[in-house]
Amino acid sequence: MRKRTPAALKLTRLTVAIAIILMPDVRGLYAAEYDAIPAAPRAMNNTDSYTLYLTLVVNGQPDDQIVPVQARGEHYQVEAGALTRNHVRVGGQTGLIDVTLLPEVKTRYDSMQQKLMLTVPDNWLPQQNISGENLLGFTPAQSSTGLLLNYDSYSLHSENGQSYTATWLEQRLFGTAGSLSNTGTWRSWWSGKSDDAADGYLRYDTLWKYNDEANMIAWQAGDVINNSLTWSNSTRLGGVRVARNFSVRPDLVTYPLINWSGNAALPGSVDLFINGYKASSSSINAGPFTLTNVPYINGAGEATVVTTDALGRQVSTSVPFYVSNQLLREGLSDFDLTAGALRQNYGIRSADYGDAAASGIWRYGLNNSFTLSLHAEGRPGLQLGGIGGDVAVGRWGTLSTAVSQSRTDDNGSQYVVGYSYYTSSFGLAMQHLQRSENYSDISTWDTSTQLSRQADQATLSFAPLGAGGGTVGLGYFDIRASDNSRTRLANLSWSRSLWGSSSLYLALNKTLGEQGYNAQVQVIVPLDSGASLSTGVQRSTSGDYSERINFNRSAPVSGGLGWNLAYANGNSDYYQADASWKFSQATLSGGVYGESNNNSQWADLSGSVIWMDNALFATNKVNDAFILVSTDGYPDVPVTFENQLTGKTDDRGHLLIPWVSAWYPSKVAIDPLDLPLDASLPQIESRVAVREGSGTLVKFPVTTVRSASLTLLDGQRQPLPVGTPVTETHSGQTTMVGYGGKVWLSGLAASNEIVVKRPQGSCRHGFKIDAPGKTSPLFATFVCPDNSSAEKQP
């Protein structure tokens, strides 16, 4: 049966047919549309304004923000705030500013990179100071609370009948409030004691000290020693002391630095070479800059500054310089104020104090070329004051001068003048000191000790044949004592490198006005094992010669064996043999020395006992500061100090590092590979600075976590595809399947559930983990069938 056509469809066909008949030539219509070139779009009128969103670039330095720019022809308007933020001077204008009308501003629109390029004068851009202040970086020093006992016990037995044991002791309590220490010696004579020999305990110093890092000030109370200038003397007092302490800031440079200024047309880099060696490299922006980032030099030299812009163009400039570490940089001050009772018979009596006395010094950098020095001190019957200065003589060294006056029953005066000049291969230093007969200070007045009347000294070092030809040293010393006796010394030395690290040293010493001279020739040869061999010949003033040979090896800082063997052949044979063993708890050493018919045997035991972190530790002697590493009770964890393996933690998870330098930031790290798999560490290294005379506890917190290593398979027992998402429902953590169907989860609970999402549907599995340290981590395999959904409970 034939299907009938609907009436609506017949009507539609009829309508289309009539429309085609009534239309003009269809071919002509389409030909006109595709054969004719369309009219060009209307050009935008120069008076039309439109908004562009561009990056401002000023002298090659792009802004970090996209700013709207109103464009009208060749004119561009930018908000005043965006311009001033990029150092474009707008003359106090606000709102939209036409940058093409600003004086001294060049404008270019880069349509390809959507940037508005502006060029302004260099003096509009901010000054850049490239400083070396933080080459080390400032790390605030730490101190934990603890107690330390240092000891050094020395025993001697001589064939002349003398035998004794002397033990030096230090007790030190330290914490955030500073350190309190006491030092002394206990001496016991076993035989051969002379009438004037001391026996029993002798105290040396008792001192509390605290350092204020923020202000670089040291506070001390007890047995103190005042600081001194090059033209004054230090004195021991029992009292108080307040002084500047620059050592708490090893990142701070106190003397004037190299100062070189320049202009960079475009952003780039600046490299500094000192005497041909690259010293620093820094990035710079366009504009003026000042370079002062090479502090660790002294003396004369040549600096070469190489600037490289963004286009790779380089400009090299060489300038000579002279840096003197005798000066204080402009605005920096140094001071010392000490008051108390003068210490008498130090090293003979434990507590012998005399008259009250006070001392003070102050130094100030008036500018980078002149440092002013003031000094005053006094005691009953004596007052002293002085003034001095250190001056940089351009590039030709440093001139120092000072004058001081003492007032007693008979007044006295002192003046000092000195000059120094150093380069990498040349050094010259001279000083003349003159005192009147009645000049005195608090260290010598009313005592048997007298200051010299006059002292002249001059030293010279140079390399006449270049660096490979060795260094020659000359010295002259002329001292006139208070009784007008005169001593004049002259010396000549020459040293140079030989093969490898070996060296040759020659020296000649002569007391002018007397017969004879001293001379010495020595060759030192370091060996691969850390030992060294030296041999030489020495001549005495009487004309006797002796040959010497020495073979030694210092005990490693981290522990081990050291030894020293020496022999000298002269009028009588002299020999020496000793050995030392440095282990983690102490250092033991001993030996014998002397002539064949008169020798002495000795033994020494030194170390420290420390109480900290509720534990007692025995270690090598702590001279400065120490670090105690804690791994929360985990033993046998390797510890490194400044990237050098120091040892492993003990049964309580501790390791003590006794050779730390105070104030300097040090890197301490542990190797977690030997920790259990269920151990988690938030950090494995720390950079820490320790206060002087203190110790600090560096904790590496170790927590135990429940973990699971799962293998996920499909219905055919094949690993699930890499990247399949897996979620642990209780903790909410989500991860993905790795190669071989492996999944690692940590931070789990006793009961856990995972959901595996696959295209075929989700899969659930539950599992349990025992407490950490037992069966954790869990190793398990789960199968996710290929059907739509599957669940399994533990």
XYZ file of C-alpha atoms in Angstrom, residues 12-591:
580
model
C 5.530 23.586 1.995
C 6.879 22.275 -1.303
C 4.455 24.442 -3.229
C 5.493 27.526 -1.290
C 9.205 26.984 -2.007
C 8.541 26.468 -5.713
C 6.566 29.710 -6.013
C 9.310 31.628 -4.125
C 11.990 30.397 -6.512
C 9.974 31.403 -9.550
C 9.295 34.888 -8.232
C 12.945 35.592 -7.056
C 15.445 37.385 -9.286
C 18.374 35.491 -10.772
C 19.740 33.470 -7.883
C 23.078 32.918 -9.570
C 23.489 36.609 -10.009
C 22.767 37.185 -6.374
C 25.453 34.775 -5.163
C 27.913 35.953 -7.758
C 27.570 39.478 -6.473
C 28.140 38.289 -2.925
C 31.299 36.240 -3.524
C 32.912 37.919 -6.510
C 32.902 41.491 -5.155
C 35.585 42.723 -2.627
C 33.932 43.871 0.607
C 34.409 47.453 1.683
C 37.231 48.214 4.134
C 36.174 48.819 7.743
C 35.894 52.397 8.825
C 39.170 53.721 10.312
C 38.968 54.726 13.946
C 38.885 58.458 14.312
C 41.884 59.993 16.082
C 39.425 61.565 18.463
C 38.057 58.174 19.493
C 39.199 56.931 22.933
C 39.560 53.282 23.870
C 40.987 51.354 26.845
C 44.030 49.090 26.706
C 45.213 46.867 29.539
C 48.995 47.013 29.422
C 52.146 46.366 31.429
C 54.088 49.506 32.297
C 57.810 49.153 31.588
C 60.030 51.961 32.893
C 63.640 51.901 31.678
C 63.331 48.196 30.967
C 61.873 47.309 34.378
C 58.313 45.887 34.071
C 55.633 46.574 36.637
C 54.083 43.565 38.325
C 50.545 44.795 37.675
C 48.389 45.242 34.557
C 47.110 48.826 34.383
C 44.293 50.349 32.262
C 45.562 52.847 29.681
C 43.255 55.298 27.859
C 44.534 55.551 24.291
C 43.614 58.307 21.853
C 45.699 58.311 18.716
C 49.336 58.578 19.786
C 48.460 59.764 23.293
C 48.232 57.479 26.320
C 46.693 58.348 29.660
C 47.656 56.469 32.836
C 46.552 56.899 36.446
C 48.976 59.036 38.477
C 49.281 56.347 41.172
C 50.540 53.758 38.693
C 53.119 56.217 37.355
C 54.474 57.297 40.744
C 54.657 53.659 41.812
C 57.060 53.143 38.921
C 59.125 56.274 39.740
C 57.664 58.494 36.989
C 57.508 62.096 38.206
C 54.082 63.640 37.547
C 54.595 67.054 39.122
C 51.817 66.690 41.683
C 49.105 65.846 39.123
C 46.303 63.433 39.984
C 43.891 61.284 38.020
C 44.583 60.334 34.406
C 47.833 61.795 33.054
C 48.908 61.909 29.415
C 52.420 60.422 29.619
C 53.289 61.685 26.129
C 53.058 65.245 27.459
C 55.276 64.706 30.524
C 58.652 66.443 30.193
C 61.724 64.188 29.834
C 59.545 61.095 29.323
C 59.768 59.056 26.116
C 56.798 56.818 25.262
C 56.402 53.824 22.956
C 53.476 51.413 22.665
C 54.432 47.783 21.990
C 51.250 46.234 20.584
C 52.794 42.794 20.120
C 53.717 42.378 23.808
C 50.968 44.656 25.123
C 53.406 46.942 26.924
C 53.681 50.685 27.348
C 57.409 51.444 27.255
C 58.523 54.543 29.164
C 62.027 55.969 29.378
C 62.785 58.454 32.168
C 66.030 60.122 33.351
C 68.281 57.918 35.508
C 68.097 60.333 38.424
C 64.353 59.682 38.704
C 64.972 56.044 39.633
C 65.719 55.028 43.242
C 69.273 54.478 44.454
C 70.126 50.768 44.756
C 72.516 49.781 47.535
C 74.106 46.408 46.884
C 75.572 45.694 50.291
C 77.536 42.821 51.790
C 75.968 43.171 55.215
C 74.285 39.799 55.161
C 76.756 37.545 53.389
C 76.532 35.242 56.379
C 73.006 36.204 57.328
C 71.942 37.059 60.854
C 70.728 34.134 62.926
C 69.708 34.948 66.529
C 71.833 32.888 68.910
C 70.230 30.382 71.258
C 71.050 29.005 74.681
C 69.441 26.208 76.632
C 69.801 25.751 80.384
C 72.573 23.470 81.539
C 75.622 22.894 83.697
C 79.150 22.254 82.413
C 82.361 21.082 84.074
C 85.600 21.431 82.097
C 88.714 19.669 83.354
C 92.318 19.226 82.256
C 94.442 17.088 84.569
C 98.205 17.048 83.929
C 100.663 14.798 85.792
C 104.459 15.038 85.544
C 107.276 12.892 86.871
C 110.872 14.046 86.367
C 114.086 12.230 87.048
C 115.198 15.241 89.092
C 112.682 14.134 91.731
C 109.748 16.435 91.009
C 106.326 14.839 90.677
C 102.973 16.599 90.776
C 99.457 16.666 89.361
C 97.790 19.935 88.338
C 94.118 19.929 87.375
C 92.528 22.961 85.748
C 88.801 23.168 86.455
C 85.931 25.261 85.147
C 82.363 25.206 86.424
C 79.831 26.916 84.184
C 76.091 27.467 84.580
C 74.418 28.834 81.461
C 70.995 29.731 80.143
C 69.000 32.551 78.597
C 70.170 34.924 81.374
C 73.832 34.474 80.412
C 76.562 32.294 81.867
C 78.189 32.135 85.299
C 81.631 30.522 85.364
C 84.448 29.861 87.802
C 87.981 28.721 86.933
C 90.900 27.543 89.027
C 93.649 24.946 89.426
C 94.133 22.203 91.970
C 97.800 21.234 92.370
C 99.094 18.263 94.344
C 102.800 17.617 94.822
C 103.880 14.011 95.156
C 107.602 14.685 95.584
C 110.254 17.368 95.115
C 108.071 20.302 96.203
C 110.034 23.541 96.627
C 109.300 25.978 99.449
C 107.708 28.604 97.201
C 105.674 26.153 95.107
C 101.909 26.464 95.426
C 99.804 23.567 96.643
C 96.061 23.076 96.875
C 93.392 25.057 95.030
C 94.041 28.411 93.355
C 91.113 30.392 91.933
C 91.550 32.353 88.743
C 88.294 34.010 87.648
C 84.636 34.098 88.631
C 82.509 35.839 86.021
C 78.896 36.353 84.969
C 78.382 37.613 81.436
C 75.441 38.338 79.196
C 75.428 39.557 75.598
C 72.658 41.705 74.150
C 72.639 40.792 70.461
C 70.167 43.467 69.399
C 72.366 46.306 70.699
C 75.715 44.440 70.508
C 76.474 45.144 74.180
C 78.260 42.835 76.637
C 77.378 42.975 80.343
C 79.846 41.416 82.793
C 80.280 41.217 86.560
C 83.066 39.547 88.514
C 86.696 39.226 87.479
C 86.768 41.320 84.322
C 89.422 42.609 81.911
C 88.877 46.021 80.368
C 89.332 46.513 76.659
C 92.206 48.677 75.441
C 93.327 50.754 72.486
C 96.579 50.305 70.594
C 98.053 53.028 72.829
C 96.619 51.916 76.207
C 96.837 48.808 78.416
C 94.318 46.278 79.682
C 93.885 45.631 83.400
C 92.268 42.936 85.534
C 89.645 44.180 87.968
C 87.016 42.713 90.237
C 83.929 44.684 89.294
C 81.579 45.366 86.393
C 82.047 45.954 82.693
C 79.754 47.233 79.940
C 81.175 47.213 76.434
C 80.375 46.985 72.768
C 80.688 43.445 71.448
C 80.744 43.221 67.672
C 81.495 39.493 67.776
C 77.814 38.717 68.450
C 77.103 39.793 64.869
C 79.511 37.950 62.551
C 77.403 39.192 59.632
C 78.237 42.823 60.460
C 81.265 44.532 58.926
C 82.579 47.305 61.161
C 85.092 48.983 58.865
C 84.432 51.049 55.711
C 83.790 49.007 52.611
C 84.523 49.461 48.935
C 82.094 52.056 47.600
C 81.551 52.160 43.841
C 78.653 53.973 42.164
C 77.277 53.701 38.651
C 74.179 53.838 36.458
C 72.433 50.988 34.670
C 70.442 51.935 31.574
C 68.572 48.613 31.639
C 68.050 45.853 34.196
C 70.886 43.367 34.313
C 73.656 42.150 36.593
C 76.807 43.534 38.152
C 79.887 41.378 38.810
C 82.769 42.434 41.034
C 86.331 41.155 40.618
C 88.975 41.839 43.292
C 92.558 41.556 42.056
C 91.336 39.377 39.193
C 89.193 37.027 41.291
C 85.408 37.107 41.138
C 84.100 38.279 44.495
C 80.358 38.758 43.992
C 77.503 38.837 41.501
C 74.185 40.657 41.940
C 71.096 41.540 39.916
C 70.279 45.218 39.424
C 67.405 47.270 38.062
C 67.775 50.231 35.765
C 69.017 53.371 37.492
C 71.808 54.429 39.841
C 73.420 51.876 42.139
C 76.112 51.754 44.809
C 78.215 48.624 45.265
C 79.590 47.851 48.742
C 79.350 44.083 48.960
C 82.967 42.897 49.417
C 83.766 43.254 53.105
C 86.341 40.531 53.712
C 89.426 42.286 52.373
C 92.112 44.501 53.861
C 94.680 46.711 52.200
C 95.177 47.972 48.671
C 93.992 46.350 45.483
C 92.088 46.822 42.262
C 88.367 46.287 41.817
C 86.864 45.611 38.399
C 83.121 46.150 38.039
C 81.414 44.498 35.058
C 77.799 45.458 34.353
C 75.751 43.362 31.915
C 72.352 44.595 30.720
C 69.349 42.585 29.521
C 70.662 42.690 25.938
C 73.990 41.124 26.920
C 76.025 44.309 26.520
C 78.883 44.644 29.019
C 80.703 47.641 30.455
C 83.878 47.074 32.497
C 85.400 49.631 34.868
C 88.513 49.178 37.035
C 89.183 51.294 40.114
C 91.972 51.097 42.722
C 90.989 50.946 46.388
C 92.338 50.765 49.937
C 90.403 49.148 52.782
C 91.584 49.530 56.388
C 90.124 47.371 59.136
C 91.612 49.777 61.711
C 88.798 52.237 60.959
C 85.169 52.256 61.994
C 82.690 53.014 59.267
C 80.774 56.266 59.449
C 78.321 56.476 62.350
C 79.512 53.290 64.096
C 80.785 53.473 67.681
C 82.763 51.207 69.984
C 83.126 51.620 73.737
C 84.196 49.974 76.994
C 83.347 51.055 80.549
C 84.923 49.100 83.422
C 84.983 49.807 87.160
C 86.039 47.796 90.200
C 88.968 46.873 92.415
C 92.355 46.204 90.850
C 93.291 42.516 90.799
C 96.721 41.858 92.353
C 98.960 38.778 92.370
C 96.851 37.064 89.735
C 97.865 33.418 89.391
C 99.500 33.513 92.819
C 96.610 34.313 95.168
C 92.934 33.461 94.795
C 91.437 36.744 95.958
C 93.789 39.702 96.235
C 92.168 43.008 95.313
C 93.562 46.503 95.718
C 92.401 50.063 95.133
C 89.281 51.016 93.258
C 89.802 51.948 89.621
C 87.809 52.785 86.515
C 88.566 52.823 82.809
C 86.726 53.884 79.685
C 87.350 54.038 75.949
C 85.207 55.305 73.083
C 85.762 55.112 69.338
C 83.547 56.686 66.710
C 83.636 56.743 62.924
C 83.202 60.428 62.110
C 83.316 59.453 58.453
C 84.731 56.600 56.417
C 88.187 58.187 56.480
C 88.589 59.198 60.130
C 87.933 57.359 63.398
C 88.163 59.277 66.673
C 89.402 57.592 69.875
C 89.026 58.796 73.485
C 90.390 57.162 76.632
C 90.201 57.898 80.354
C 91.115 55.943 83.481
C 91.774 56.620 87.120
C 92.446 55.313 90.597
C 93.192 57.093 93.889
C 96.133 59.382 93.209
C 96.095 58.932 89.416
C 94.049 60.338 86.562
C 94.734 59.730 82.879
C 93.138 60.980 79.691
C 93.970 60.733 76.020
C 92.745 61.358 72.499
C 93.717 59.745 69.223
C 92.609 59.007 65.715
C 93.050 56.757 62.708
C 93.080 58.430 59.298
C 92.868 56.858 55.856
C 95.536 58.497 53.691
C 93.649 58.070 50.449
C 94.842 54.891 48.761
C 98.177 54.986 50.566
C 97.501 53.388 53.915
C 96.426 54.394 57.400
C 97.986 56.947 59.728
C 97.379 56.591 63.479
C 98.279 59.040 66.215
C 97.410 59.551 69.880
C 98.454 61.654 72.846
C 97.644 61.070 76.514
C 98.438 62.747 79.828
C 98.678 61.206 83.298
C 98.319 63.268 86.461
C 99.909 62.180 89.732
C 102.295 63.950 92.064
C 104.465 64.170 88.955
C 102.649 64.547 85.662
C 103.612 62.547 82.593
C 102.753 62.310 78.920
C 102.751 59.814 76.078
C 102.384 60.163 72.346
C 102.159 57.541 69.639
C 102.331 57.797 65.871
C 102.057 54.917 63.431
C 101.585 54.155 59.769
C 100.588 50.998 57.880
C 100.126 50.021 54.259
C 99.201 46.587 52.912
C 98.593 44.934 49.569
C 98.247 41.288 48.620
C 102.040 41.026 48.164
C 103.420 43.919 50.220
C 103.080 45.068 53.814
C 104.634 47.934 55.757
C 103.953 48.924 59.377
C 105.795 51.457 61.537
C 105.154 52.848 65.012
C 106.917 55.220 67.374
C 105.935 55.509 71.049
C 107.432 58.043 73.457
C 106.724 58.384 77.193
C 107.999 60.878 79.728
C 109.687 59.663 82.898
C 106.669 60.146 85.158
C 103.984 58.756 82.840
C 101.957 55.949 84.421
C 98.585 54.219 84.145
C 96.375 52.221 86.513
C 98.076 48.928 85.619
C 101.565 50.023 86.711
C 101.237 52.974 89.106
C 102.372 52.209 92.643
C 103.798 48.842 91.523
C 107.272 47.543 90.744
C 106.377 47.310 87.054
C 107.435 50.279 84.942
C 106.455 51.215 81.413
C 109.135 51.573 78.755
C 110.285 55.092 77.885
C 110.429 54.578 74.150
C 109.482 51.900 71.651
C 110.095 51.905 67.896
C 109.173 49.123 65.545
C 109.026 48.616 61.800
C 108.058 45.541 59.800
C 108.199 44.979 56.058
C 107.062 42.034 53.947
C 107.228 41.727 50.172
C 107.628 39.241 47.329
C 110.609 40.443 45.244
C 110.377 37.551 42.774
C 106.598 37.338 42.578
C 104.264 34.929 44.331
C 106.272 31.902 43.198
C 109.510 33.307 44.573
C 108.424 33.388 48.195
C 107.922 36.162 50.741
C 110.672 38.154 52.452
C 110.097 39.640 55.901
C 112.167 42.321 57.664
C 111.716 43.589 61.194
C 113.355 46.135 63.473
C 112.507 46.662 67.162
C 114.082 49.262 69.459
C 112.946 49.429 73.100
C 114.316 51.738 75.804
C 113.288 50.643 79.302
C 112.511 52.882 82.291
C 116.119 52.506 83.516
C 117.371 53.725 80.099
C 118.627 50.269 79.116
C 118.184 49.677 75.413
C 117.342 46.553 73.430
C 117.500 46.500 69.640
C 116.441 43.496 67.610
C 116.517 42.856 63.872
C 115.192 39.871 61.976
C 115.129 38.634 58.415
C 112.959 35.786 57.133
C 112.143 34.144 53.833
C 109.484 31.532 53.126
C 108.264 29.932 49.937
C 106.268 26.955 48.740
C 108.055 23.931 47.336
C 106.439 20.906 45.674
C 102.848 20.096 46.591
C 102.001 21.650 49.954
C 105.555 21.548 51.280
C 107.335 24.757 52.275
C 110.756 26.178 53.103
C 111.410 28.672 55.909
C 114.613 30.586 56.743
C 115.059 33.064 59.602
C 117.906 35.197 60.954
C 117.670 37.100 64.267
C 120.241 39.512 65.632
C 120.435 41.526 68.855
C 122.196 44.689 67.749
C 125.141 45.654 69.916
C 125.823 42.067 70.967
C 127.910 39.281 69.513
C 126.408 36.395 67.590
C 123.086 35.742 65.935
C 120.352 33.118 65.747
C 119.502 31.363 62.494
C 117.119 28.638 61.433
C 116.370 26.662 58.273
C 113.306 24.425 58.184
C 111.493 22.318 55.577
C 107.917 21.147 56.232
C 106.377 18.336 54.171
C 102.682 17.457 54.734
C 101.844 13.799 54.094
C 98.677 12.249 52.674
C 97.749 10.579 55.971
C 97.278 13.948 57.674
C 100.727 13.767 59.232
C 103.618 16.125 58.515
C 107.381 15.785 58.513
C 109.695 18.689 59.273
C 113.452 18.892 59.449
C 115.873 21.734 59.942
C 119.072 23.195 61.349
C 119.298 25.850 64.068
C 122.218 28.052 65.118
C 122.428 29.648 68.573
C 124.089 32.980 69.419
C 127.070 31.081 70.809
C 127.688 29.458 67.432
C 126.392 25.986 68.295
C 124.412 24.080 65.686
C 121.674 21.513 66.210
C 119.786 19.385 63.724
C 116.107 18.746 64.329
C 113.552 16.379 62.878
C 109.884 16.122 63.773
C 107.138 13.762 62.678
C 103.629 14.512 63.945
C 99.942 14.085 63.319
C 97.220 15.976 65.153
C 94.301 13.993 66.475
C 91.227 14.590 64.278
C 88.620 16.918 65.739
C 85.953 14.232 65.467
C 88.154 11.654 67.227
C 91.137 9.438 66.582
C 94.849 9.032 67.171
C 97.522 11.723 67.093
C 101.250 11.574 67.788
C 104.444 13.595 67.893
C 108.017 12.322 67.518
C 110.939 14.751 67.683
C 114.725 14.551 67.915
C 117.401 17.251 68.164
C 121.148 16.660 67.959
C 123.269 19.361 69.585
C 125.568 19.570 72.587
C 123.277 16.953 74.080
C 120.649 14.842 72.412
C 117.046 15.848 73.038
C 114.097 13.634 72.227
C 110.361 13.808 72.576
C 107.660 11.213 72.012
C 103.993 11.495 72.849
C 100.625 10.279 71.657
C 97.041 11.371 72.150
C 93.769 9.582 71.654
C 90.641 11.656 71.243
C 87.482 9.660 71.804
C 83.928 10.884 72.229
C 84.084 11.153 76.036
C 87.541 12.722 76.606
C 91.087 13.102 75.285
C 93.905 11.042 76.776
C 97.533 11.836 76.013
C 100.958 11.108 77.397
C 104.616 10.965 76.539
